[in-house]
Structure formats: C-alpha cells, structure tokens
XYZ file of C-alpha atoms in Angstrom:
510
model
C 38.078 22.892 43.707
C 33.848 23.011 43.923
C 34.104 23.089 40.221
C 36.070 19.631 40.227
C 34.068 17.888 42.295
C 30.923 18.785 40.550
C 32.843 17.148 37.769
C 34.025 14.509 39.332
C 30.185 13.916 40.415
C 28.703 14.498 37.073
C 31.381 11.857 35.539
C 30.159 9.633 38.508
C 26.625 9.735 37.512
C 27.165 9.685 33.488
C 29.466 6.296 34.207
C 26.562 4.653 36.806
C 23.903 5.717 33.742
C 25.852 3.403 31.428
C 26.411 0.525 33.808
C 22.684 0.711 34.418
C 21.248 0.837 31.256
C 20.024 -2.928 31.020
C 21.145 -5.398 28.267
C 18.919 -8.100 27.250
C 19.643 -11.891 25.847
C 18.227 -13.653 23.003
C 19.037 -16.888 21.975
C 17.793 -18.310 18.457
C 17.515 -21.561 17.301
C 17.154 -22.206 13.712
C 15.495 -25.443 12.572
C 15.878 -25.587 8.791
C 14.446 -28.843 8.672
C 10.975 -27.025 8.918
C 10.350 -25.207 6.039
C 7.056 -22.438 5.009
C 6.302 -20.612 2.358
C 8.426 -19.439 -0.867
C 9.384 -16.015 -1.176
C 7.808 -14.544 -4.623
C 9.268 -10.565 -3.997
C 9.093 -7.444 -2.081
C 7.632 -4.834 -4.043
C 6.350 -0.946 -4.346
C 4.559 0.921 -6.712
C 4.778 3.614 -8.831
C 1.503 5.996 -8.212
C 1.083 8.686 -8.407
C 4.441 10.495 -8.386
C 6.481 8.440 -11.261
C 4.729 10.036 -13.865
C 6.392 13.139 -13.033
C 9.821 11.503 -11.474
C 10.514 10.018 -14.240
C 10.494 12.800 -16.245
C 12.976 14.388 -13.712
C 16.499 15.525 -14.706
C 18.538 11.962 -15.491
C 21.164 12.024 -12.240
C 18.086 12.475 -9.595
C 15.755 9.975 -11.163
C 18.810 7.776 -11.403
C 19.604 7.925 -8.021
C 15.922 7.191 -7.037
C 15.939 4.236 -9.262
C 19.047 3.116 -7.486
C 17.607 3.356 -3.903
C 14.496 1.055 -4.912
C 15.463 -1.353 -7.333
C 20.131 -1.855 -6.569
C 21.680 -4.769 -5.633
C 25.087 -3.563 -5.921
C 27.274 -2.310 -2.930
C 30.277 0.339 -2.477
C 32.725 -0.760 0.031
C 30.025 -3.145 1.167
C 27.469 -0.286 1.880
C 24.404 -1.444 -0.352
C 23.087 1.340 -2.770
C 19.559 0.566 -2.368
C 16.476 -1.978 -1.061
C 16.647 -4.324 -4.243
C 13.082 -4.521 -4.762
C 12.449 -7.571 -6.630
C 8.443 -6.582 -7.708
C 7.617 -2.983 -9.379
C 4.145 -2.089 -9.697
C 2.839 -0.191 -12.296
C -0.231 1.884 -12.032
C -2.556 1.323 -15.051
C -4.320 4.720 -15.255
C -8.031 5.261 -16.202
C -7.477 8.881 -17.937
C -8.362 11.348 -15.219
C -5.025 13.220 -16.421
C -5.988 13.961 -19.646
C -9.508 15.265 -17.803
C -7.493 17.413 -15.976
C -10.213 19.905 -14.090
C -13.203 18.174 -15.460
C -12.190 14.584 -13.876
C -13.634 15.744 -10.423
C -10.074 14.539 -9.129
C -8.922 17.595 -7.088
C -5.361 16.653 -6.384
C -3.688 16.548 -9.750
C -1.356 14.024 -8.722
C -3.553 11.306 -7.962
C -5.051 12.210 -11.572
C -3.732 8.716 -13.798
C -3.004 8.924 -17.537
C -4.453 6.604 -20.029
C -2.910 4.513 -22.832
C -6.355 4.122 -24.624
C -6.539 6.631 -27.815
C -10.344 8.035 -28.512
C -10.216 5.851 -31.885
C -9.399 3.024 -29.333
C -6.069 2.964 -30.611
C -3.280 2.088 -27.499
C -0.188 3.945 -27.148
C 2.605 3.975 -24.896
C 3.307 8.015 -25.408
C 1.029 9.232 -21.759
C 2.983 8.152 -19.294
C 6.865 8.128 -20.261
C 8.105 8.746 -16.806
C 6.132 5.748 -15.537
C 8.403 3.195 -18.355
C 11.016 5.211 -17.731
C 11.060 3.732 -14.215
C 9.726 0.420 -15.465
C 12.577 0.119 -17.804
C 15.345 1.555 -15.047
C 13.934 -1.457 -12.853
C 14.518 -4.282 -15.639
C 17.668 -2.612 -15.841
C 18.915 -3.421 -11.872
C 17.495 -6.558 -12.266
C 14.114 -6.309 -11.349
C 12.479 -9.311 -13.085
C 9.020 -8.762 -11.962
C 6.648 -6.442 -13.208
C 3.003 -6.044 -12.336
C -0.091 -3.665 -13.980
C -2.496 -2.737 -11.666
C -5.675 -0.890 -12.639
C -7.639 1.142 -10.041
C -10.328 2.188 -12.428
C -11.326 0.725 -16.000
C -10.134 3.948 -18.598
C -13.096 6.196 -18.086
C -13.955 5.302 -22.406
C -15.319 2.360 -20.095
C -17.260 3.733 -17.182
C -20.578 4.429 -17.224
C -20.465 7.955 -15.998
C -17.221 8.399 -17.732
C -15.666 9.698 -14.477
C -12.639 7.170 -13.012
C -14.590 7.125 -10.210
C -17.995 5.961 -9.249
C -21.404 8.216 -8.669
C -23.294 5.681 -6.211
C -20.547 3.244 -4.657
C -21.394 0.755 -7.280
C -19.403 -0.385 -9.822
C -19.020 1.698 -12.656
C -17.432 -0.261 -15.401
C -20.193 -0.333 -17.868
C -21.129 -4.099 -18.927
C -21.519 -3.728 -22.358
C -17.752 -2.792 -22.410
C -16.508 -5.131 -20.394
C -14.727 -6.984 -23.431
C -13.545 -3.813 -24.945
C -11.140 -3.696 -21.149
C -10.105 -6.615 -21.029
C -8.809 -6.249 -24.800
C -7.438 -2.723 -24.207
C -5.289 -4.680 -21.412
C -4.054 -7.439 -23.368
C -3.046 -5.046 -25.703
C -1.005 -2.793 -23.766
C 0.275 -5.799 -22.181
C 1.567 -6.361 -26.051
C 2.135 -2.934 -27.017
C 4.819 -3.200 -23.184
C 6.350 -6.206 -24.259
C 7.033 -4.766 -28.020
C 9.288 -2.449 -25.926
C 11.237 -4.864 -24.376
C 9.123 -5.175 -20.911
C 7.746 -7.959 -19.511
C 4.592 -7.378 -17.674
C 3.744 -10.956 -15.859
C 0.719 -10.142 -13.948
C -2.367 -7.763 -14.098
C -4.334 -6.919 -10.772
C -7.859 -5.417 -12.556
C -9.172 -4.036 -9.226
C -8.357 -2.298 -6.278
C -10.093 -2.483 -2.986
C -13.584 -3.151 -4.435
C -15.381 -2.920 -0.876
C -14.810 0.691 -1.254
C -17.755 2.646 -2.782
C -14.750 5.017 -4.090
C -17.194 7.776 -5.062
C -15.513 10.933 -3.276
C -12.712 11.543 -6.134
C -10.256 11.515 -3.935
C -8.467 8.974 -6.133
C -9.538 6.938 -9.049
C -11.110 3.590 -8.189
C -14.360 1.529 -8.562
C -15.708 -1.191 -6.499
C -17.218 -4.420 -7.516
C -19.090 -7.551 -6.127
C -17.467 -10.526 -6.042
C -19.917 -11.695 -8.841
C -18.994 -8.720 -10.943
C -15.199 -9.643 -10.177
C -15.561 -13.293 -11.433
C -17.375 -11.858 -14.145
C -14.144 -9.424 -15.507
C -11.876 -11.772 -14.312
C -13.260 -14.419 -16.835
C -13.800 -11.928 -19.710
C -9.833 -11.215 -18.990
C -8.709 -14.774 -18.776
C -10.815 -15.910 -22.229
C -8.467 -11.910 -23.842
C -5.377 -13.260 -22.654
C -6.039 -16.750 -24.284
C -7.191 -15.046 -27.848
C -4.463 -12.466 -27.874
C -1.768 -14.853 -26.389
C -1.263 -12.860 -23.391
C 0.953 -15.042 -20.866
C 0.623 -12.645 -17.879
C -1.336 -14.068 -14.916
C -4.033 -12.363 -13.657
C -4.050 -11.399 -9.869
C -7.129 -11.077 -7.799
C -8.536 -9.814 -5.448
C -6.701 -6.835 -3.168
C -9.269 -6.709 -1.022
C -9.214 -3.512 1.415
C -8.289 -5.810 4.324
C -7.628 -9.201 5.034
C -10.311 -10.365 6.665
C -12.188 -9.821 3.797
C -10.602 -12.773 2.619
C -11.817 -15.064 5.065
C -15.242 -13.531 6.409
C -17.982 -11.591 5.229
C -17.699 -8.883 7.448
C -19.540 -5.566 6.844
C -19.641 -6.504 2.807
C -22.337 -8.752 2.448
C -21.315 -9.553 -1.684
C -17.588 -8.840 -1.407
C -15.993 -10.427 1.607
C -14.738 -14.231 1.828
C -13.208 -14.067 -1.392
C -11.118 -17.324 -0.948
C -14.042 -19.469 -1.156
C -15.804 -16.909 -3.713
C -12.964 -17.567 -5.718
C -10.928 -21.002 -5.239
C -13.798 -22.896 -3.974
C -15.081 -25.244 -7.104
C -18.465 -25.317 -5.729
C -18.567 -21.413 -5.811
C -20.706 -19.709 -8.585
C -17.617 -17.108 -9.013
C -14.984 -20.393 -8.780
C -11.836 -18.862 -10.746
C -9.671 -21.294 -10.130
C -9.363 -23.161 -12.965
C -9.035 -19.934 -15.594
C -5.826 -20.550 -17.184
C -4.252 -17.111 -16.749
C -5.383 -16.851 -13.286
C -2.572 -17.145 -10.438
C -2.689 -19.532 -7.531
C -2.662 -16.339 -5.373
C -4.633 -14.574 -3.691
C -4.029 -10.832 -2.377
C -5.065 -8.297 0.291
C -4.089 -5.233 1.628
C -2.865 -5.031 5.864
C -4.191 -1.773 6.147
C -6.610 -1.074 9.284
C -5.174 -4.731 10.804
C -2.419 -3.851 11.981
C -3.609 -3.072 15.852
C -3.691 -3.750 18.548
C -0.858 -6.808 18.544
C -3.366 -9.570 19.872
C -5.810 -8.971 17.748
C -3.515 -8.159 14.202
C -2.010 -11.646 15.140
C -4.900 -13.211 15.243
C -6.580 -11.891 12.131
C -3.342 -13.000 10.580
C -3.820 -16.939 12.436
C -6.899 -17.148 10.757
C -6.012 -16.105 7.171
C -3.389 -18.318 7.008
C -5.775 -21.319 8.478
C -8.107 -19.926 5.729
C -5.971 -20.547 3.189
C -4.414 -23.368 4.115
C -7.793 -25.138 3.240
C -6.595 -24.772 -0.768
C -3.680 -26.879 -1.745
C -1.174 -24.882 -3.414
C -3.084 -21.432 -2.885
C -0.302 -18.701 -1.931
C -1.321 -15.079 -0.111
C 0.257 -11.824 -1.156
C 0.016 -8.652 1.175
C -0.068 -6.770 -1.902
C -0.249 -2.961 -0.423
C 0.393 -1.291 2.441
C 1.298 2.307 3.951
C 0.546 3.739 7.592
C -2.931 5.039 7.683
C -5.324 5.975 11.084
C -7.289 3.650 12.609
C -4.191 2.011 14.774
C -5.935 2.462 18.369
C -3.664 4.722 19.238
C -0.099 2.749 18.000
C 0.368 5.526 15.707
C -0.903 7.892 13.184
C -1.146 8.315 9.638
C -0.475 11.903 9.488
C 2.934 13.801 9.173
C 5.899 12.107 7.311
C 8.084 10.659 9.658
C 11.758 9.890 8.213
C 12.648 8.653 11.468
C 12.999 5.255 13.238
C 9.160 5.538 14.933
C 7.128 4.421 11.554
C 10.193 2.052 10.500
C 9.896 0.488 13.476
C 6.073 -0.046 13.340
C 6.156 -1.482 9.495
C 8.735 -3.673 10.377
C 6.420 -5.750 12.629
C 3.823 -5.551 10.263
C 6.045 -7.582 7.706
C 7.278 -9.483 9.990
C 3.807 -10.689 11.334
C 2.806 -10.631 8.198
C 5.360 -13.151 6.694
C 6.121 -15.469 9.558
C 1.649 -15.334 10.539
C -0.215 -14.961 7.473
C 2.589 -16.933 6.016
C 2.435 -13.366 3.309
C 4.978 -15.236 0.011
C 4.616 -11.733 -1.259
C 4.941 -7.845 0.594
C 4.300 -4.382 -1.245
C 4.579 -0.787 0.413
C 2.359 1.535 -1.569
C 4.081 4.732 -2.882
C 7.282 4.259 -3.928
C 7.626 8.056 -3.933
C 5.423 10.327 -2.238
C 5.322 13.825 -2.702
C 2.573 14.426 0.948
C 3.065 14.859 4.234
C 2.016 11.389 5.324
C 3.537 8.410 6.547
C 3.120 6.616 3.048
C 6.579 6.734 1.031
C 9.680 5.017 0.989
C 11.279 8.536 -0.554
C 9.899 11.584 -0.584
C 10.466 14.056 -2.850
C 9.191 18.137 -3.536
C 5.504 18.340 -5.111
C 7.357 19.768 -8.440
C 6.498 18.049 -11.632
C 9.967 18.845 -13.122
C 12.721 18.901 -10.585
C 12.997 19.443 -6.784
C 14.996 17.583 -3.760
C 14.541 13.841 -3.134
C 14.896 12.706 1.032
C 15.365 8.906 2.242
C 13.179 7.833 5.222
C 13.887 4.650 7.255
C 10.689 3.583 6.158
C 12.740 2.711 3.008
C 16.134 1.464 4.455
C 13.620 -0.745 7.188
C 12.037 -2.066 4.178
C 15.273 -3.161 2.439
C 16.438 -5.317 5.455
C 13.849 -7.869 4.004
C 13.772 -6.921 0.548
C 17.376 -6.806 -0.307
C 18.399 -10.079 1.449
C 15.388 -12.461 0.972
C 15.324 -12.685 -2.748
C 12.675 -14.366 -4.869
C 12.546 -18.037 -4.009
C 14.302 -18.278 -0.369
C 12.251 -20.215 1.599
C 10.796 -19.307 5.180
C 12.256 -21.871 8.225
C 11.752 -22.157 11.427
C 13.360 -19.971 14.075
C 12.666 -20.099 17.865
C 13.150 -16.823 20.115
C 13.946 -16.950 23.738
C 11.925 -13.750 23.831
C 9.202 -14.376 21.566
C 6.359 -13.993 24.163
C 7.567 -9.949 24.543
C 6.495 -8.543 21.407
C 9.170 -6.707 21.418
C 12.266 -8.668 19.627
C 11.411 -10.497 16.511
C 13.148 -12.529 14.431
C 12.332 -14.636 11.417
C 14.671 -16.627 8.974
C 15.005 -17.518 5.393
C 16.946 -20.318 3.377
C 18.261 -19.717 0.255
C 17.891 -23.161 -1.553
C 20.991 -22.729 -4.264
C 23.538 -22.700 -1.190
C 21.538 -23.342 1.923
C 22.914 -19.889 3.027
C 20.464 -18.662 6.171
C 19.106 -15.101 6.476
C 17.947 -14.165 9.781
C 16.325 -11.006 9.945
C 15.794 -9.169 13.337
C 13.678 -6.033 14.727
C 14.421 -4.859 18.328
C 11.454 -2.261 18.859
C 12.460 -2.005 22.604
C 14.671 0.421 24.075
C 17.205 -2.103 25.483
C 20.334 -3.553 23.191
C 20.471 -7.493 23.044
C 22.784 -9.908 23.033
C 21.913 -12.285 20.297
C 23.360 -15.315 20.710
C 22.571 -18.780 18.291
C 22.170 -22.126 19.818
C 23.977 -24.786 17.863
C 26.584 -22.213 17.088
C 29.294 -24.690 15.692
C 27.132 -25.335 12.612
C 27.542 -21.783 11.632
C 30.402 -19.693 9.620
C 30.020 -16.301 11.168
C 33.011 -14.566 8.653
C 30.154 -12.649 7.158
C 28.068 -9.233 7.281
C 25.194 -7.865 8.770
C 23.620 -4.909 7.806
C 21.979 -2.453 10.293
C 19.256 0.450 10.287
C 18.533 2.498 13.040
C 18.440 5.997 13.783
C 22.385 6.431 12.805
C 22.402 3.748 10.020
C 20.677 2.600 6.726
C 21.972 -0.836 6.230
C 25.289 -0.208 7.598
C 27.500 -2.912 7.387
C 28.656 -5.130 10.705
C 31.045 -7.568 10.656
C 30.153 -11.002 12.673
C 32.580 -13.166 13.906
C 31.576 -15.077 16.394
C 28.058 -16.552 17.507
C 27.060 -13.837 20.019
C 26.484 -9.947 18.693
C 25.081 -7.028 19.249
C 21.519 -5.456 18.227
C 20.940 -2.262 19.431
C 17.877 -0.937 20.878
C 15.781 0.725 18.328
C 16.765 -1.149 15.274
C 16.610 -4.003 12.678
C 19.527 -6.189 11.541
C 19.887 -8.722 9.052
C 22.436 -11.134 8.777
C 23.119 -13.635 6.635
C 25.022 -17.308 7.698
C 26.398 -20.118 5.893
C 25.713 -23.826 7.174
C 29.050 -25.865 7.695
C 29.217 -29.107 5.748
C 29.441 -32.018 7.382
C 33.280 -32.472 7.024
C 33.419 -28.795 7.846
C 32.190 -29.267 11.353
C-alpha cells in the first residue's frame, strides 16, 4: 500500500509538471506587398578536407555529396540541405611544399594547379572536382573559386603566407595571377564546370603571417590594383566569371575604418566613383560586395546594430547587393558561446540560426556561406565531420548542418525576402522571417524558437492561406522531419527551427 501511494504521488507530480510547463503564442502576419532583397544562394566550401574526401571510397563521398548539395526526398524526408553555392578553394601550393611550406597542419596545406613551366593542370586536386562535379550533378548551378593566397610561383617569399603582415603577392607578377586564374577558369570549364565568380582574397586585414593557414593581406589600394589587373585577364581571355570582392574579416570593415587604417570602409573604397580604388565600373566585377560575420555576432544589441548600419551603408549604392560570404563559430562571443569542441547538438545550431537570420532579415545578407563543408577538428566549424584519415574513415551529421538546410533547402536562388511581423519580436527569442517565391507566389516562413517554451504559431489573415502542406523540423530528435499542417495554428517546439512553406489562395479561391 506505501508503495502505491508513492506512485500515485509521483504520477501526481509528473502530470502537474506537464500542465505547468508554459506554452507561448505567436501570431505572424505576412505582408507580401513589402518586398527586400533577392535570394542569390546558401553556400559552403570545400577547404581543407575535400581534397582528401573526395578521394574517399565512392558510397561515403556519395552520401556526403548528398547531404550538402540534394534536393530530392524519400517518403518526404529530404536527403540533404540543397546548397545552391559550392565554394572552391583555389590553393597556393603549400601541398606540394609539404614540410618546407611552414604550414604545420597538413590539412590546411592547399594544392596548386600552376605547373613550374607555368603550365595549368587540373591533375592536384581531383577530390576537390570530384565534389565540384557531384554538386553540378544535384543541381548546384553555382560555383565559386576563392583564392586565399596567390600560388606561392607568385609570392615574394615564396611561402603562401606572408613574413611581415604585408602583402606578399609580388608586383611584378601580378599579371602572371590574374592569367593563371583565367586560365584555370578555362582549363574548369573545358571539363564541363562552370565557375561564375572568383573571390582573389581572403580577409586581407589579417597580417596572416603565423602559417597557420595560407593567406595574404592587402590594402585596399593593392586590392583595386589586382582586382583591375583581373578584370582587364578576364576581358583578353574571354573569361565571363565575375569577380567578387572584398571578404573582409568582419563587417564593419565594410562601413568604417576601424582598427585598419588602409583596409576598412571598403564600400566607398570600392563603389564610390570618386574613390581612387572605384571598381565599380570593371566589367567583370559583381554588384556585390562581401564580408565575413565572424567576431559580430555578440552580444544581440550590439550584432543588430552593426548589422542596421551595414545595410544603411549599403543602401547608399543603387543596386549594390551584400553577401555574408563565410562564417563558422569562433571565440570572441562575450560569453554566448565558444569556439572550441564540436558540438553536433542543438546548442551551436541554435546560435547560427540567429546569426542567419539577423543576418538576412538586418543586413538584408542576398547571399549566406558556412565555412567548412567538412571538417575533420574538434571545433564548432563543420556542417559534417568526418575522421582525420586521408583515405577512408566514418562521416557524422551535426545540426549545424540540418539547421543550415531549413534556409538553404527551401529558399532557393531568386525567392524574394517579405515582410513578416512577430507578436514576439521584442524577445529575442522567437524569430521568424519569410520568403516569396516569384514563379508561384508560394510563401516560406522560416522559424527559430531558441527558448525553452513550445509556441503556438498562429497566422493572422489565415483564410488567405492553403495549409495542406509540409513543414520540416530540426531539433534535438529531428533533422528536417516532416510535419503535416492543416490548419492555421501549429506547433513549434522549444528548442528548434521549422520551416514551412504556404500557398496564397487566388482570389476566386477565397
């Protein structure tokens, strides 16, 4: 008899638990009438770890290629994020260095196409096209080259990495880069890709002169300088790729000086006619202009405002676009969260989810890119992560990924950003943001609960909706589950993101 009642208690208390567990509301309002920027893609890229991954045995590589780049579904469980952007790293030649590169980590060690006779060939890096080519394959119709350092042939202390924090592309072979690019840009599209854009520099504030990585920084002069010498390549060669510039280290680089006196306020450097580095009317350069949300991301006040004025910034050039062109979690988040330590969990998903989200619907971001792809450290920087083996080892999912693919494999190139209102905007806690796709007006809504209380969603205005469709979940249980909606009100649990995708009625529908 004791033993029932302490039973009988225990069920008491387990019952009152759930009763008491509190249940917010959230009512949206979409407004479709006002419109914002054009999705261009969601993208990744392929350092350092797809030069060995792609040389992995055929199932395993296949199934990683299906996880980035898939559209398709099974039994409407999506089979990856549908990346619409792959990014492919342009090494300098610290591979072929091997000891002697002063790159200590052989991973982060780049091959080279560039041939001591200055001959190009594609032969260095097969597991890099390998992916590039099982991308085209799913669909992927973007492809971009980016080049941390110029191929140390180039550098002046043929290292891919500086000595003194300056830049180390030697002048007097500035020419011979720009037409070793064009022509693997040629030699690629002999081969049936289709590179469309080259980024020729990588976070030039950086002095990059500790070998961690290959890199080299530059002054905005010595940027508008390349930049020109690569526009007047592509023209000779009949190179149609656009040229993308700048990736500054962080985004307020874009819009101030900052700490870095001759690289910081690159829009005006750059798109500013009256500028001595004015790039804006190069033919082959893009009407974009990129930067990297790492070390901006906290606290929430101030990342939102960084991201207010960037987008006031560049709202000052007509028809100037912003792409947040790189991004992992790194230190330096006072405290949010750390760097170190892969997390496969829900914690880091959560925590890049607002950064896209504040990043697209602040910085009005037309573009977002995760950095690795596929990282073989114990860090919060990969979508996958797989064994540091060369050959063959044991690939692992994170939510990082699936999180990631709630924007990437529902907003497609060229939906457009509207309006949504949120009855609990002014929490910081529930966001929501909402795309149009223009061929059928169809609306995505896509929503991140970071608290630990489910909501109600419910949509004002509900009778001009079709809610016969699916939404797709990730949270601790899930990676883009599928959830039916039927009716205007449903349920986001705590901990999660959701997207869901409606269809307007016509107006002799309604």
């Amino acid at each position: 008899m004791k033993q029932l009642i302490l039973f009988l208690w225990f069920l008491i208390g387990v019952i009152s638990l759930g009763f008491a567990q509190q249940v917010d509301s959230l009512l949206l309002k979409i407004n479709p009438e006002n419109k914002y920027q054009t999705i261009d893609h969601f993208g990744a890229s392929d350092a350092w770890s797809i030069q060995f991954v792609g040389n992995w045995p055929e199932v395993k590589r296949n199934a990683i290629a299906d996880l980035l780049f898939s559209i398709d579904s099974e039994n409407g469980q999506p089979k990856g994020i549908g990346l619409s952007m792959w990014r492919f790293n342009l090494g300098a030649g610290s591979a072929e260095q091997g000891d002697s590169s002063g790159i200590k980590d052989e991973w982060r060690r780049a091959p080279s196409f560039l041939k001591e006779e200055g001959k190009v060939e594609l032969s260095n890096s097969s597991g890099q096209l390998w992916f590039a080519n099982a991308a085209k394959e799913r669909g992927v119709e973007k492809l971009l080259l980016f080049s941390n350092s110029p191929p140390v042939n180039f550098t002046k202390n043929g290292k891919a990495f500086s000595s003194d924090g300056k830049s180390n592309l030697a002048l007097e072979k500035e020419a011979d880069f720009a037409e070793y690019v064009s022509q693997v840009i040629l030699k690629m599209e002999e081969k049936g890709l289709n590179p469309g854009y080259f980024s020729p520099l990588n976070e030039p504030q950086w002095d990059w002169k500790d070998g961690g990585q290959e890199g080299n920084p530059y002054t905005n002069e010595e940027i508008a300088s390349l930049i020109r010498t690569i526009n007047r390549s592509f023209v000779e060669n009949h190179v149609s790729a656009k040229i993308d510039v700048a990736e500054a280290g962080k985004i307020n680089y874009l819009y101030e000086k900052a700490d870095k006196p001759f690289r910081g306020n690159q829009i005006d450097e750059f798109f500013n006619s009256e500028s001595p580095n004015y790039l804006g009317d190069l033919s082959h350069v893009s009407k974009v202009i990129s930067a990297h949300s790492y070390f901006t991301t906290s606290p929430f006040q101030a990342s939102e405002e960084m991201r207010e004025k960037l987008a006031s910034k560049i709202n000052q050039y007509e028809g100037l676009s912003y792409w947040m062109s790189e991004y992992c979690i790194l230190g330096g988040n006072d405290g949010e969260i750390n760097g170190g330590g892969k997390d496969l969990g829900m914690e880091s998903a959560l925590y890049i989810a607002r950064v896209i989200h504040q990043d697209l619907t602040v910085s009005n971001a037309s573009a977002w890119n995760w950095w690795l792809a596929v990282s073989p450290y114990n860090y919060k920087d990969g979508l996958i992560y797989i064994d540091k083996n060369k050959e063959d080892g044991q690939f692992y999912t994170s939510k990082m990924l699936w999180t990631l693919g709630n924007f990437s494999r529902f907003i497609r190139p060229g939906f457009q950003r509207i309006e949504v209102e949120s009855s609990l905007q002014e929490k910081n806690e529930v966001f929501a943001s909402a795309y149009q796709n223009p061929q059928d007006e169809t609306i995505t809504i896509v929503l991140v609960n970071t608290s630990e209380n489910d909501v109600i969603v419910s949509l004002d205005e509900k009778n001009l909706y079709h809610f016969d469709s699916l939404g797709f979940l990730t949270n601790e249980g899930s990676d883009l589950a599928p959830n039916a909606i039927r009716e205007a009100s449903f349920h986001l649990p705590k901990k999660s993101v959701f997207t869901v995708s409606l269809k307007i009625k016509t107006a002799h529908q309604n």
